[in-house]
Tab-separated table of C-alpha atoms in Angstrom:
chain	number	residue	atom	x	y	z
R	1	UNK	CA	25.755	-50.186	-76.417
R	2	UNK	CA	22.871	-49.197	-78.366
R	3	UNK	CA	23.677	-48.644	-82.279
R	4	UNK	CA	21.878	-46.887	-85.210
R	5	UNK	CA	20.777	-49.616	-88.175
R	6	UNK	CA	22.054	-47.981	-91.426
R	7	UNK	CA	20.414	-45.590	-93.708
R	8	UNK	CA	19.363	-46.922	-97.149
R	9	UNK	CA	19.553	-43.240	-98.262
R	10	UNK	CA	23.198	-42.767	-97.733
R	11	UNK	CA	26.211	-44.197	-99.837
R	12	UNK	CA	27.852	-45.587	-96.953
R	13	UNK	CA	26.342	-47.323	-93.734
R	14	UNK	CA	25.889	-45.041	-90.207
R	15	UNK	CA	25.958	-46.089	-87.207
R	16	UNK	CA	25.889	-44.231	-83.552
R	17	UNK	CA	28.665	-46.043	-82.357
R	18	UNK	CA	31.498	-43.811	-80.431
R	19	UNK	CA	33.800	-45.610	-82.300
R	20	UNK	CA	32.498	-44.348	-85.695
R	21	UNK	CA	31.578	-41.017	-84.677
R	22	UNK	CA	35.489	-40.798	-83.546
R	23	UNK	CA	36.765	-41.964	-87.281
R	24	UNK	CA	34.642	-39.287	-88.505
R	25	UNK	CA	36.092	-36.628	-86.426
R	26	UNK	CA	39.689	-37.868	-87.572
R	27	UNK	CA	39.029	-38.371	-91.168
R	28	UNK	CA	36.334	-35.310	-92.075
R	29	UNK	CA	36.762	-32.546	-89.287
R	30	UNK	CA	34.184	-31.208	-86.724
R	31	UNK	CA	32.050	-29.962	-89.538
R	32	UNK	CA	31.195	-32.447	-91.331
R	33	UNK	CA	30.726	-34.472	-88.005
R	34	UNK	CA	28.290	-31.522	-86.882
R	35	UNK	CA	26.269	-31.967	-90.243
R	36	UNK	CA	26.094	-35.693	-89.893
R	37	UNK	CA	25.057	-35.861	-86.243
R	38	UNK	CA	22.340	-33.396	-86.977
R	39	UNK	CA	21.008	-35.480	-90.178
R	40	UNK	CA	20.955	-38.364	-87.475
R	41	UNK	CA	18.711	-36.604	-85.266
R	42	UNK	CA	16.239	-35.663	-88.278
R	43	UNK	CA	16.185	-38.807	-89.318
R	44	UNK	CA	15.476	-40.568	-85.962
R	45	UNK	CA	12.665	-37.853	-85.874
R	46	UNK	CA	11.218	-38.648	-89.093
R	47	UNK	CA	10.817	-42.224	-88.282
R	48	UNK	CA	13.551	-43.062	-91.283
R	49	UNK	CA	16.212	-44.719	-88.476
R	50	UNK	CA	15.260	-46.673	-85.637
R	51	UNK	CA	16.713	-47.603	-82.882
R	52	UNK	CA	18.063	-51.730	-82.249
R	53	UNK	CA	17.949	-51.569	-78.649
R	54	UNK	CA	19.906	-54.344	-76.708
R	55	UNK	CA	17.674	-56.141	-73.692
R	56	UNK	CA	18.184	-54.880	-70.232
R	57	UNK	CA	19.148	-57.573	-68.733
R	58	UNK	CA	19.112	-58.215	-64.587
R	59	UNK	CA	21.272	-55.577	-62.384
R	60	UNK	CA	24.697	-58.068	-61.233
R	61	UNK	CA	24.714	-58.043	-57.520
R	62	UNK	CA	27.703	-56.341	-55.276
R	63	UNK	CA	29.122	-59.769	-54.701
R	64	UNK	CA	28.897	-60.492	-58.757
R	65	UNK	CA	30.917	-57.258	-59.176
R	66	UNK	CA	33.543	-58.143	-56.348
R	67	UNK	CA	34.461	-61.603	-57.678
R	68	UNK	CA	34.596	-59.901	-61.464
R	69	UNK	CA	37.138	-57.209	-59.999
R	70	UNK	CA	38.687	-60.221	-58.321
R	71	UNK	CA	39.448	-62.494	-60.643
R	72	UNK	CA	40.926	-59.201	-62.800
R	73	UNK	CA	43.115	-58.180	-60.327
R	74	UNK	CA	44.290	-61.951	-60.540
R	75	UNK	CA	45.419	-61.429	-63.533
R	76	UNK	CA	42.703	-63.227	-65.886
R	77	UNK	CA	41.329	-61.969	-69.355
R	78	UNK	CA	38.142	-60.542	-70.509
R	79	UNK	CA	37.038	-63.683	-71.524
R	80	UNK	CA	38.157	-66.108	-69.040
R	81	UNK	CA	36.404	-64.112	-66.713
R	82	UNK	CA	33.282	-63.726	-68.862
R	83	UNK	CA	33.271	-68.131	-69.003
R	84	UNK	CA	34.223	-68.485	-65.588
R	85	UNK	CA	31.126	-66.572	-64.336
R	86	UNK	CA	28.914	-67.586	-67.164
R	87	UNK	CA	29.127	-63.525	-68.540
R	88	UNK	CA	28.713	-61.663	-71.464
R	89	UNK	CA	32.087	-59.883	-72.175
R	90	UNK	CA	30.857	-56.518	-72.344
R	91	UNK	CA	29.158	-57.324	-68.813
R	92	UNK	CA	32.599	-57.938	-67.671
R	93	UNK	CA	34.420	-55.111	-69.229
R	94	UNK	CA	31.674	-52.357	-68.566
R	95	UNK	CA	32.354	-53.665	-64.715
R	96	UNK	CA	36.115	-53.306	-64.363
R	97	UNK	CA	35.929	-50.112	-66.661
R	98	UNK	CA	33.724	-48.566	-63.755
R	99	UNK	CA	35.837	-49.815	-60.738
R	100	UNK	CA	39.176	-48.209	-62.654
R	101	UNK	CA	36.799	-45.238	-63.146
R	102	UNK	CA	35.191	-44.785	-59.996
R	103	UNK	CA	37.071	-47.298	-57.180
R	104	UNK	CA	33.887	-48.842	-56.142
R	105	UNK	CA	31.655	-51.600	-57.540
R	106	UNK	CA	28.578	-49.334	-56.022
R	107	UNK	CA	26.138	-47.854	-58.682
R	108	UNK	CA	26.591	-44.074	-58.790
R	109	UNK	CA	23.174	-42.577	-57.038
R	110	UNK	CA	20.451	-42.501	-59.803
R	111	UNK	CA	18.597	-39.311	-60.156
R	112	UNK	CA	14.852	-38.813	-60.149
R	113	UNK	CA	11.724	-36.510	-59.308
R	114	UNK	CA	12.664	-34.620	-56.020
R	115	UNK	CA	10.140	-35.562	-52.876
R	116	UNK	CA	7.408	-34.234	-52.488
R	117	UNK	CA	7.821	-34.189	-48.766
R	118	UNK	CA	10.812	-32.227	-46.710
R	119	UNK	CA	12.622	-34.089	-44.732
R	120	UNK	CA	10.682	-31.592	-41.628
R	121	UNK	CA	7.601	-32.945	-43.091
R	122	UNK	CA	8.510	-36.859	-43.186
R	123	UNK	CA	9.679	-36.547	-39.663
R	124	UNK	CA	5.572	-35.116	-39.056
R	125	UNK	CA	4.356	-37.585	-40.523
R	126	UNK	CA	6.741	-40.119	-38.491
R	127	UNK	CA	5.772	-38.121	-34.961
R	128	UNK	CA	2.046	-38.548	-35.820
R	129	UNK	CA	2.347	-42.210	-36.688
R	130	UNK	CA	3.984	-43.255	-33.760
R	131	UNK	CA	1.869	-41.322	-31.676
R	132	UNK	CA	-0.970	-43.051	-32.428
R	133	UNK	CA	-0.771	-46.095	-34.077
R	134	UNK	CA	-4.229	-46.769	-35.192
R	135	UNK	CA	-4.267	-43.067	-37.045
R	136	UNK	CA	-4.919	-44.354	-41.036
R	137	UNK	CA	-2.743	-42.827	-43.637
R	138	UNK	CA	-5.583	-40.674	-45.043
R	139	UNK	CA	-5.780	-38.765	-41.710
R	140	UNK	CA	-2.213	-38.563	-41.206
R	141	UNK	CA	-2.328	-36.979	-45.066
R	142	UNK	CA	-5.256	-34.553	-44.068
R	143	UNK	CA	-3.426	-33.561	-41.090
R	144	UNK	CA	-0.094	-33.139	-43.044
R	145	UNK	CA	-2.490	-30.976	-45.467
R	146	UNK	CA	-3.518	-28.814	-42.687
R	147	UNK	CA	-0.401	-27.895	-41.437
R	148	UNK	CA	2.186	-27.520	-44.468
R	149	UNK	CA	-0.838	-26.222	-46.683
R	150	UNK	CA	0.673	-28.798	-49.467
R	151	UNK	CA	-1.459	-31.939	-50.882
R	152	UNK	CA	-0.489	-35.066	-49.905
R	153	UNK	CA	-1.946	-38.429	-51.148
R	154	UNK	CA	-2.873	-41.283	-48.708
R	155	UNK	CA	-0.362	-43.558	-50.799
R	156	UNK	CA	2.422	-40.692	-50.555
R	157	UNK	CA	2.432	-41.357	-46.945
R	158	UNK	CA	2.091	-44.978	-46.995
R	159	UNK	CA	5.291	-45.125	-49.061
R	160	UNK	CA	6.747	-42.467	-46.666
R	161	UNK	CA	6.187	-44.598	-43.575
R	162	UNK	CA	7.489	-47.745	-45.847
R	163	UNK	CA	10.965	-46.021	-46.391
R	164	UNK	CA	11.249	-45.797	-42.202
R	165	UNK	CA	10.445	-49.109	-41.386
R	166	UNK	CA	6.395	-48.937	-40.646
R	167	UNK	CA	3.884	-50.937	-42.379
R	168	UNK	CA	0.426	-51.396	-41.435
R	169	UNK	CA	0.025	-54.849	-40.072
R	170	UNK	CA	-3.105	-56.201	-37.963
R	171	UNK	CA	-2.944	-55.774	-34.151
R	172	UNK	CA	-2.439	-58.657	-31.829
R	173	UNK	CA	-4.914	-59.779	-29.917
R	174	UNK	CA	-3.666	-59.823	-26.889
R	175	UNK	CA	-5.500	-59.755	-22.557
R	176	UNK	CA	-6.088	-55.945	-21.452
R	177	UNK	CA	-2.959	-55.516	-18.852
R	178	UNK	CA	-2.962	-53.133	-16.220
R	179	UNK	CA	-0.023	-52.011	-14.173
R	180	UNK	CA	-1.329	-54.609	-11.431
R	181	UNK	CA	-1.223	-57.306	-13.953
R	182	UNK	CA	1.736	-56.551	-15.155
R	183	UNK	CA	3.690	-56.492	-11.384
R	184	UNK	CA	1.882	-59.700	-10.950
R	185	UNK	CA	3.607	-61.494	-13.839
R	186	UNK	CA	6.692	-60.093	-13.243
R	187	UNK	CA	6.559	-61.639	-10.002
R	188	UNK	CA	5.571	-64.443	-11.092
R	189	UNK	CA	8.131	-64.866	-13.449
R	190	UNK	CA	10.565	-63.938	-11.251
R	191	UNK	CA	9.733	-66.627	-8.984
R	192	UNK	CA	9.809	-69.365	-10.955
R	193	UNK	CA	13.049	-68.200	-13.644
R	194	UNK	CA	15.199	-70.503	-11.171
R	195	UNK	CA	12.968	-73.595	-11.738
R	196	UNK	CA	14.353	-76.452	-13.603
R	197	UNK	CA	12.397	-78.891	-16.291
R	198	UNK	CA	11.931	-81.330	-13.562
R	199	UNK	CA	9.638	-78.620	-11.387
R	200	UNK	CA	7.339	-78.014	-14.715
R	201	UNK	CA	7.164	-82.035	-15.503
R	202	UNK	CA	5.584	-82.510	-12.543
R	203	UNK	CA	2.792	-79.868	-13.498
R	204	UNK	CA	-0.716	-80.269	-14.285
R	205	UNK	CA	-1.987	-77.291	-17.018
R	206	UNK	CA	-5.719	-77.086	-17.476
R	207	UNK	CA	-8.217	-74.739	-18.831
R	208	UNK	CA	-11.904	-74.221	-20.631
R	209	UNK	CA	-12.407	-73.895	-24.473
R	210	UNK	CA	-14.907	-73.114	-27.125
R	211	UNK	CA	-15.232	-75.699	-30.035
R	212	UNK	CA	-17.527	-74.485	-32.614
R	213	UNK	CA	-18.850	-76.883	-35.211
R	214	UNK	CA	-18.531	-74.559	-37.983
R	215	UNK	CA	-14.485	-73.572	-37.661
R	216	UNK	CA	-13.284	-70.812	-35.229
R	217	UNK	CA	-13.513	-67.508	-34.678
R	218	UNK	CA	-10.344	-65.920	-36.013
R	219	UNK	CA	-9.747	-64.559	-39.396
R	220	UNK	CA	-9.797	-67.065	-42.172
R	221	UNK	CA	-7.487	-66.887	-45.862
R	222	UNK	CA	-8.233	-67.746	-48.684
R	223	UNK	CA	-5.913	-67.993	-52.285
R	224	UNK	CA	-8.347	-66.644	-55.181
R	225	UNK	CA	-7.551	-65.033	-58.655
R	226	UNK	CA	-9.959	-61.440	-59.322
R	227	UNK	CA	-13.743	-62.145	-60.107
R	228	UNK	CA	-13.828	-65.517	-57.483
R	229	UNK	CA	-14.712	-64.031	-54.787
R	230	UNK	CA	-18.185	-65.284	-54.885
R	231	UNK	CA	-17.122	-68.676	-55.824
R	232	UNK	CA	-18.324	-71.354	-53.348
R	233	UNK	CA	-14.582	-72.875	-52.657
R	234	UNK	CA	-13.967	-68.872	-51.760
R	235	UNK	CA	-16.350	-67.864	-49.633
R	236	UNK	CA	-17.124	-68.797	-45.458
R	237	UNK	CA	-20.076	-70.308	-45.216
R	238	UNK	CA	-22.316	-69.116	-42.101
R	239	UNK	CA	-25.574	-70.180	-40.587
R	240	UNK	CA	-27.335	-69.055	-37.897
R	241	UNK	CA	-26.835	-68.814	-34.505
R	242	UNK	CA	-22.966	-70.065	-35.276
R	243	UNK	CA	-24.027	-74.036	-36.024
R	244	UNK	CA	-23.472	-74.782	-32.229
R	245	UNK	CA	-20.649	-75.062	-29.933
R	246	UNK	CA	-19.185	-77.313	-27.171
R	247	UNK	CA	-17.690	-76.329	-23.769
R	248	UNK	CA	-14.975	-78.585	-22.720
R	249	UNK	CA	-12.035	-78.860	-19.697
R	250	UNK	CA	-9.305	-80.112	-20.039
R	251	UNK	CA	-5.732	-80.965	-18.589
R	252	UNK	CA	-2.102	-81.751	-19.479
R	253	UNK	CA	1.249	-82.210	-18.532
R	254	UNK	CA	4.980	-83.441	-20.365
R	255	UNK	CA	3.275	-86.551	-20.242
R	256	UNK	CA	0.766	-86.185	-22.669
R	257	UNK	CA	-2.735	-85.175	-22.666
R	258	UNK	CA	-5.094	-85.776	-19.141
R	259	UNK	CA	-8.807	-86.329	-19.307
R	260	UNK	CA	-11.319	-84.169	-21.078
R	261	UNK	CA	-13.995	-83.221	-19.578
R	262	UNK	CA	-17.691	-81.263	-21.919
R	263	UNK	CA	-19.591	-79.294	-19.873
R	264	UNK	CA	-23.360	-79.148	-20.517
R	265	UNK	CA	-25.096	-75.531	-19.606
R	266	UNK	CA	-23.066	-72.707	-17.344
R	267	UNK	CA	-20.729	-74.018	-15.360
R	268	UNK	CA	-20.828	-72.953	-11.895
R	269	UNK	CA	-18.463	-73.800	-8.895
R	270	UNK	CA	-20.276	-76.264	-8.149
R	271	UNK	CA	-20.241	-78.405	-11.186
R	272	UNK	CA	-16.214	-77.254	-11.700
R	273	UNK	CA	-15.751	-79.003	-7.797
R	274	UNK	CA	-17.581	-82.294	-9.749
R	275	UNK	CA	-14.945	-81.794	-12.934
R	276	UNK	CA	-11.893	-81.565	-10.292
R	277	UNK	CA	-12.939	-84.592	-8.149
R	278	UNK	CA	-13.901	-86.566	-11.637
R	279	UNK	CA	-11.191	-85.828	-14.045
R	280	UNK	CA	-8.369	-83.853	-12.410
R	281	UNK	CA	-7.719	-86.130	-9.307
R	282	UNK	CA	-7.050	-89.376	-11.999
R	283	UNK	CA	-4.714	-87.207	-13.783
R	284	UNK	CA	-2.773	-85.773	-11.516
R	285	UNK	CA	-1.985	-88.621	-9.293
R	286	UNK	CA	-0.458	-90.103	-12.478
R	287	UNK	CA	2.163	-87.345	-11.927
R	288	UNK	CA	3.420	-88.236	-8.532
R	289	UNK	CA	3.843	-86.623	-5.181
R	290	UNK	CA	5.183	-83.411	-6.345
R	291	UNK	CA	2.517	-82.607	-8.562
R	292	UNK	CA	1.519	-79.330	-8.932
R	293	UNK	CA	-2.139	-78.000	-10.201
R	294	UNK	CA	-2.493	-75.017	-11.882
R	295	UNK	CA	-5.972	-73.226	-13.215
R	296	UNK	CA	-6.401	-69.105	-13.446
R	297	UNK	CA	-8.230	-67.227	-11.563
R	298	UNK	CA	-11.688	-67.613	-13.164
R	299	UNK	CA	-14.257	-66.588	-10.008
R	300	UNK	CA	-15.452	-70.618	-10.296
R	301	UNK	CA	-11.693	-71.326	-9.789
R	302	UNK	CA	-11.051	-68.640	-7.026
R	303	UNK	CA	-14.458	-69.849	-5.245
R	304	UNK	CA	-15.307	-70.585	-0.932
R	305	UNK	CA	-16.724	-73.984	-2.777
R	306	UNK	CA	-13.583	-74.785	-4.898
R	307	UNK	CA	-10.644	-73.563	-2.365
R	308	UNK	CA	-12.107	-75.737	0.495
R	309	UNK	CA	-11.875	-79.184	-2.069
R	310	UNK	CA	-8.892	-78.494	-3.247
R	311	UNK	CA	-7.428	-77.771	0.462
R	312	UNK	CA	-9.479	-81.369	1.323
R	313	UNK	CA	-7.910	-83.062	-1.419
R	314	UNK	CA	-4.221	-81.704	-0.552
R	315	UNK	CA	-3.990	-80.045	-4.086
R	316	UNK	CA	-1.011	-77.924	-4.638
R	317	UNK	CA	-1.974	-75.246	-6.597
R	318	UNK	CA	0.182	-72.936	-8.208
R	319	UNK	CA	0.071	-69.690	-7.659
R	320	UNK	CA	-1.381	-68.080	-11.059
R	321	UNK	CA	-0.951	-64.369	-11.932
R	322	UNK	CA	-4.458	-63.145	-13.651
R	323	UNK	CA	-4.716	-62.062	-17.890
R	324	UNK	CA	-1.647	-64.510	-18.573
R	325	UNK	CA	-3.224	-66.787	-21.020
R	326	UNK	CA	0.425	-66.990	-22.642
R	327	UNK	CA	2.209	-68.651	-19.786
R	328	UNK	CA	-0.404	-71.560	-19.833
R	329	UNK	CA	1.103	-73.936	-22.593
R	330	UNK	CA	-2.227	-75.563	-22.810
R	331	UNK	CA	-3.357	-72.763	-24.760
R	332	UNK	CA	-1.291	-73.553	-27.795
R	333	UNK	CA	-2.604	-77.174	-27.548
R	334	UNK	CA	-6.160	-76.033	-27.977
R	335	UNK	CA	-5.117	-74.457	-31.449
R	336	UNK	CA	-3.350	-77.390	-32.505
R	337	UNK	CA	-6.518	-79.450	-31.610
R	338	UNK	CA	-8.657	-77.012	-33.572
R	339	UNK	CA	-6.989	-76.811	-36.318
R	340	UNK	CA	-7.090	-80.504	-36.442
R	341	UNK	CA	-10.752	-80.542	-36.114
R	342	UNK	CA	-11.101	-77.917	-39.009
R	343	UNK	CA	-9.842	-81.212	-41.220
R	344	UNK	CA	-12.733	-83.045	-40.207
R	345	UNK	CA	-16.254	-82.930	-41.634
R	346	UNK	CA	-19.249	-82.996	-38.896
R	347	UNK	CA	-22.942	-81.831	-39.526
R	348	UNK	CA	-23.666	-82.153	-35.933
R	349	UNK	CA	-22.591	-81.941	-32.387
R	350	UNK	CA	-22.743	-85.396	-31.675
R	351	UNK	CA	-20.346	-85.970	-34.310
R	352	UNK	CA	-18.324	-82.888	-33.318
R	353	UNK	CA	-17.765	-84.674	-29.587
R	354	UNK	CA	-16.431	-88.270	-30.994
R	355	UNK	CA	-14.458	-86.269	-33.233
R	356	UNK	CA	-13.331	-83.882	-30.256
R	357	UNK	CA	-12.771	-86.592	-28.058
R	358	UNK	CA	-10.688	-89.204	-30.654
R	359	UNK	CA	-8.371	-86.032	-31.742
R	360	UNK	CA	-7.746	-85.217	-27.976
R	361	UNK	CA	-6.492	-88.844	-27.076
R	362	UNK	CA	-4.637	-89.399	-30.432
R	363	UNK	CA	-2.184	-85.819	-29.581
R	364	UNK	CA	0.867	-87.464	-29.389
R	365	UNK	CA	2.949	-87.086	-25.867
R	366	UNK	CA	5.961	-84.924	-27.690
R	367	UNK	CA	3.640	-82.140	-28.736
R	368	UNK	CA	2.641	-81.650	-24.653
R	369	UNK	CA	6.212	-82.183	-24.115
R	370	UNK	CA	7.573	-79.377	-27.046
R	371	UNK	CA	4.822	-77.377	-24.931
R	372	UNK	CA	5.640	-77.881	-21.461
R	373	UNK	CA	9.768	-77.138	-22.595
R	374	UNK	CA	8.757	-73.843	-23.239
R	375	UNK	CA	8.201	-73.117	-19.777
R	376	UNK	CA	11.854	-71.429	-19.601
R	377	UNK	CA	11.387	-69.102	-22.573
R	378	UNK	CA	7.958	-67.950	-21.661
R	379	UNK	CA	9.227	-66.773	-18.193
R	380	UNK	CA	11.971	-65.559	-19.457
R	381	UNK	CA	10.114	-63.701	-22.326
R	382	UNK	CA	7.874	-61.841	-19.317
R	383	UNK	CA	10.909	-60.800	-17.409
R	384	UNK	CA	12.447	-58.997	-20.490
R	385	UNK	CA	9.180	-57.372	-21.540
R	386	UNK	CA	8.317	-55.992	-18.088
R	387	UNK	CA	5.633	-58.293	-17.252
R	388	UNK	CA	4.111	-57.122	-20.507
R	389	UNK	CA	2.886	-58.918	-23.337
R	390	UNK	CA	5.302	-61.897	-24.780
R	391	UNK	CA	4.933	-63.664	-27.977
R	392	UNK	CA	3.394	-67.069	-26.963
């Protein structure tokens, strides 16, 4: 409890304490307490008595409170409990005093400046947020303005959304689906939610990727304290043009990577029928009979040229639903290889396709495995979304 240091002034030391102020009460009457308390307050005015204010320390936590009422009810002291929970003894008594007092180890609500915004208004403001989800909080404020006539702050309704569980947060990039897209995954998934791990073993993933020599594309992070923003370990260096890139293909199943394939110039149908007859063929014979083939339905894929090899070659090719980058598990090992790359230092694209090429061959067999496992979930994950977007 906060206490009143004594007055050199008076012939006897003061204090704030309930305690004293009681003893006064008893000894002196109501007068003379009325006359002292108001002395106090001119002096605390004046400057002449200050105030020795305790340290707030850290709010206990409901559990805290519950073991304190706990080990009371148990029939233990003050202090016992005060050294069994490493407590002060006030902290312990101030607790039980409020549970006697109130039946609850809750804090009693606090009061504090009344909203700004009605509760009509914060459900606005939640209509207008959901309704469009790109609307920024200094539009949603001007068009709170407009209709309530009552000033609102951008931050006011950034806290407002807060306190109902919205926060801005950076979209997804995610395929554009249409309803056809989204019937064709469903399908797909539907078809193939009864397929064990043996049926997607016996699968051969592959796709084309973009390896840039200067990092990737996506949005980079950096840690930096204020004023380092310009600091060379802090900034992205660019040059121009992008530094260069390289076009690869490449395959994999649960048995580890296939081969990898850089294409030089704009690959037609032509030179994809060369890539399939050069590198796929190898790799999927490693997988046995039942091996399945599976591309998307990039026009070179879905091509006269490329149907007619693959139906010469006896490929069986899976059926592939179109803007389903997220059911191809091959996808997440193209991160993992970039990210890999990002580790390594090349100044030129010679360097960037040893470097390419010795990181693909070195990915160890239970990463394409981890991948290929997933199968199950991401079919799963379509079905319950609709054929919509999943996570993967």
């Amino acid at each position: 409890m906060s206490k009143l240091g004594p007055i050199s002034h008076f012939p006897f030391p003061v204090s704030c304490d309930s305690l004293v102020l009681q003893g006064l009460r008893c000894e002196w009457g109501a007068g003379v307490l009325n006359l002292v308390s108001s002395l106090s307050h001119f002096l605390i005015l004046t400057g002449h008595w200050k105030f020795n204010m305790a340290p707030h320390g850290k709010e206990l936590s409901e559990d805290l409170k519950k073991r304190i009422v706990a080990l009371h009810k148990d029939g233990l002291g003050y202090k016992k409990i005060a050294k069994t929970l490493k407590l002060s003894c006030s902290t312990v008594a101030k607790t039980i005093q409020r549970f006697n007092w109130t039946g609850s180890t809750q804090n009693r609500p606090r009061h504090g400046r009344p909203k700004k915004l009605s509760a009509r208004a914060q459900r606005h403001i939640q209509r207008l947020s959901l309704g469009n989800r790109r609307m920024s909080a200094a539009s949603i404020a001007a068009e709170v303005e407009g209709v309530g006539g009552q000033p609102v702050s951008a931050q006011t309704i950034r806290r407002t959304l807060h306190q109902i569980g919205l926060h801005g947060c950076r979209p997804r990039r995610k395929p554009l689906l249409k309803m056809m897209h989204k019937k064709a995954r469903k399908q797909f998934a539907e078809d193939k939610q009864t397929k064990d791990m043996d049926y997607w073993n016996h699968v051969l993933w592959s796709d084309e990727t973009k390896i840039n020599l200067f990092g990737s594309d996506g949005v980079k992070r950096v840690w930096r304290q204020p004023g380092e923003e310009y600091k060379d370990k802090c900034v992205l260096p660019t040059v121009k043009h992008g530094g260069g890139s390289v076009m690869v293909w490449g395959c994999m199943s649960a048995a580890g990577t296939g081969e990898l394939q850089f294409i030089e110039g704009t690959m037609n149908a032509n030179m994809y029928c060369d890539i399939l007859k050069q590198s796929m063929i190898p790799s999927l014979r490693r997988l046995g009979r039942r091996a399945v083939f599976q591309h998307d339905n990039d026009p070179k894929h879905t091509s006269k040229t490329t149907t007619a090899l693959l139906k010469k070659l006896r490929v069986k090719v899976m059926d592939w639903p179109s803007m389903s980058p997220d059911l191809n598990p091959i996808e997440h090992l193209w991160g993992i290889l970039k990210r890999k790359l990002e580790e390594c230092k090349v100044s030129n694209i010679h360097q960037l396709r040893d470097v390419v090429m010795e990181e693909w061959k070195r990915t160890p067999v239970a990463t394409c495995e981890a991948l290929v496992n997933s199968m199950p979930k991401r079919v799963k994950a379509v079905l319950e979304n609709d054929g919509g977007h999943t996570k993967y």
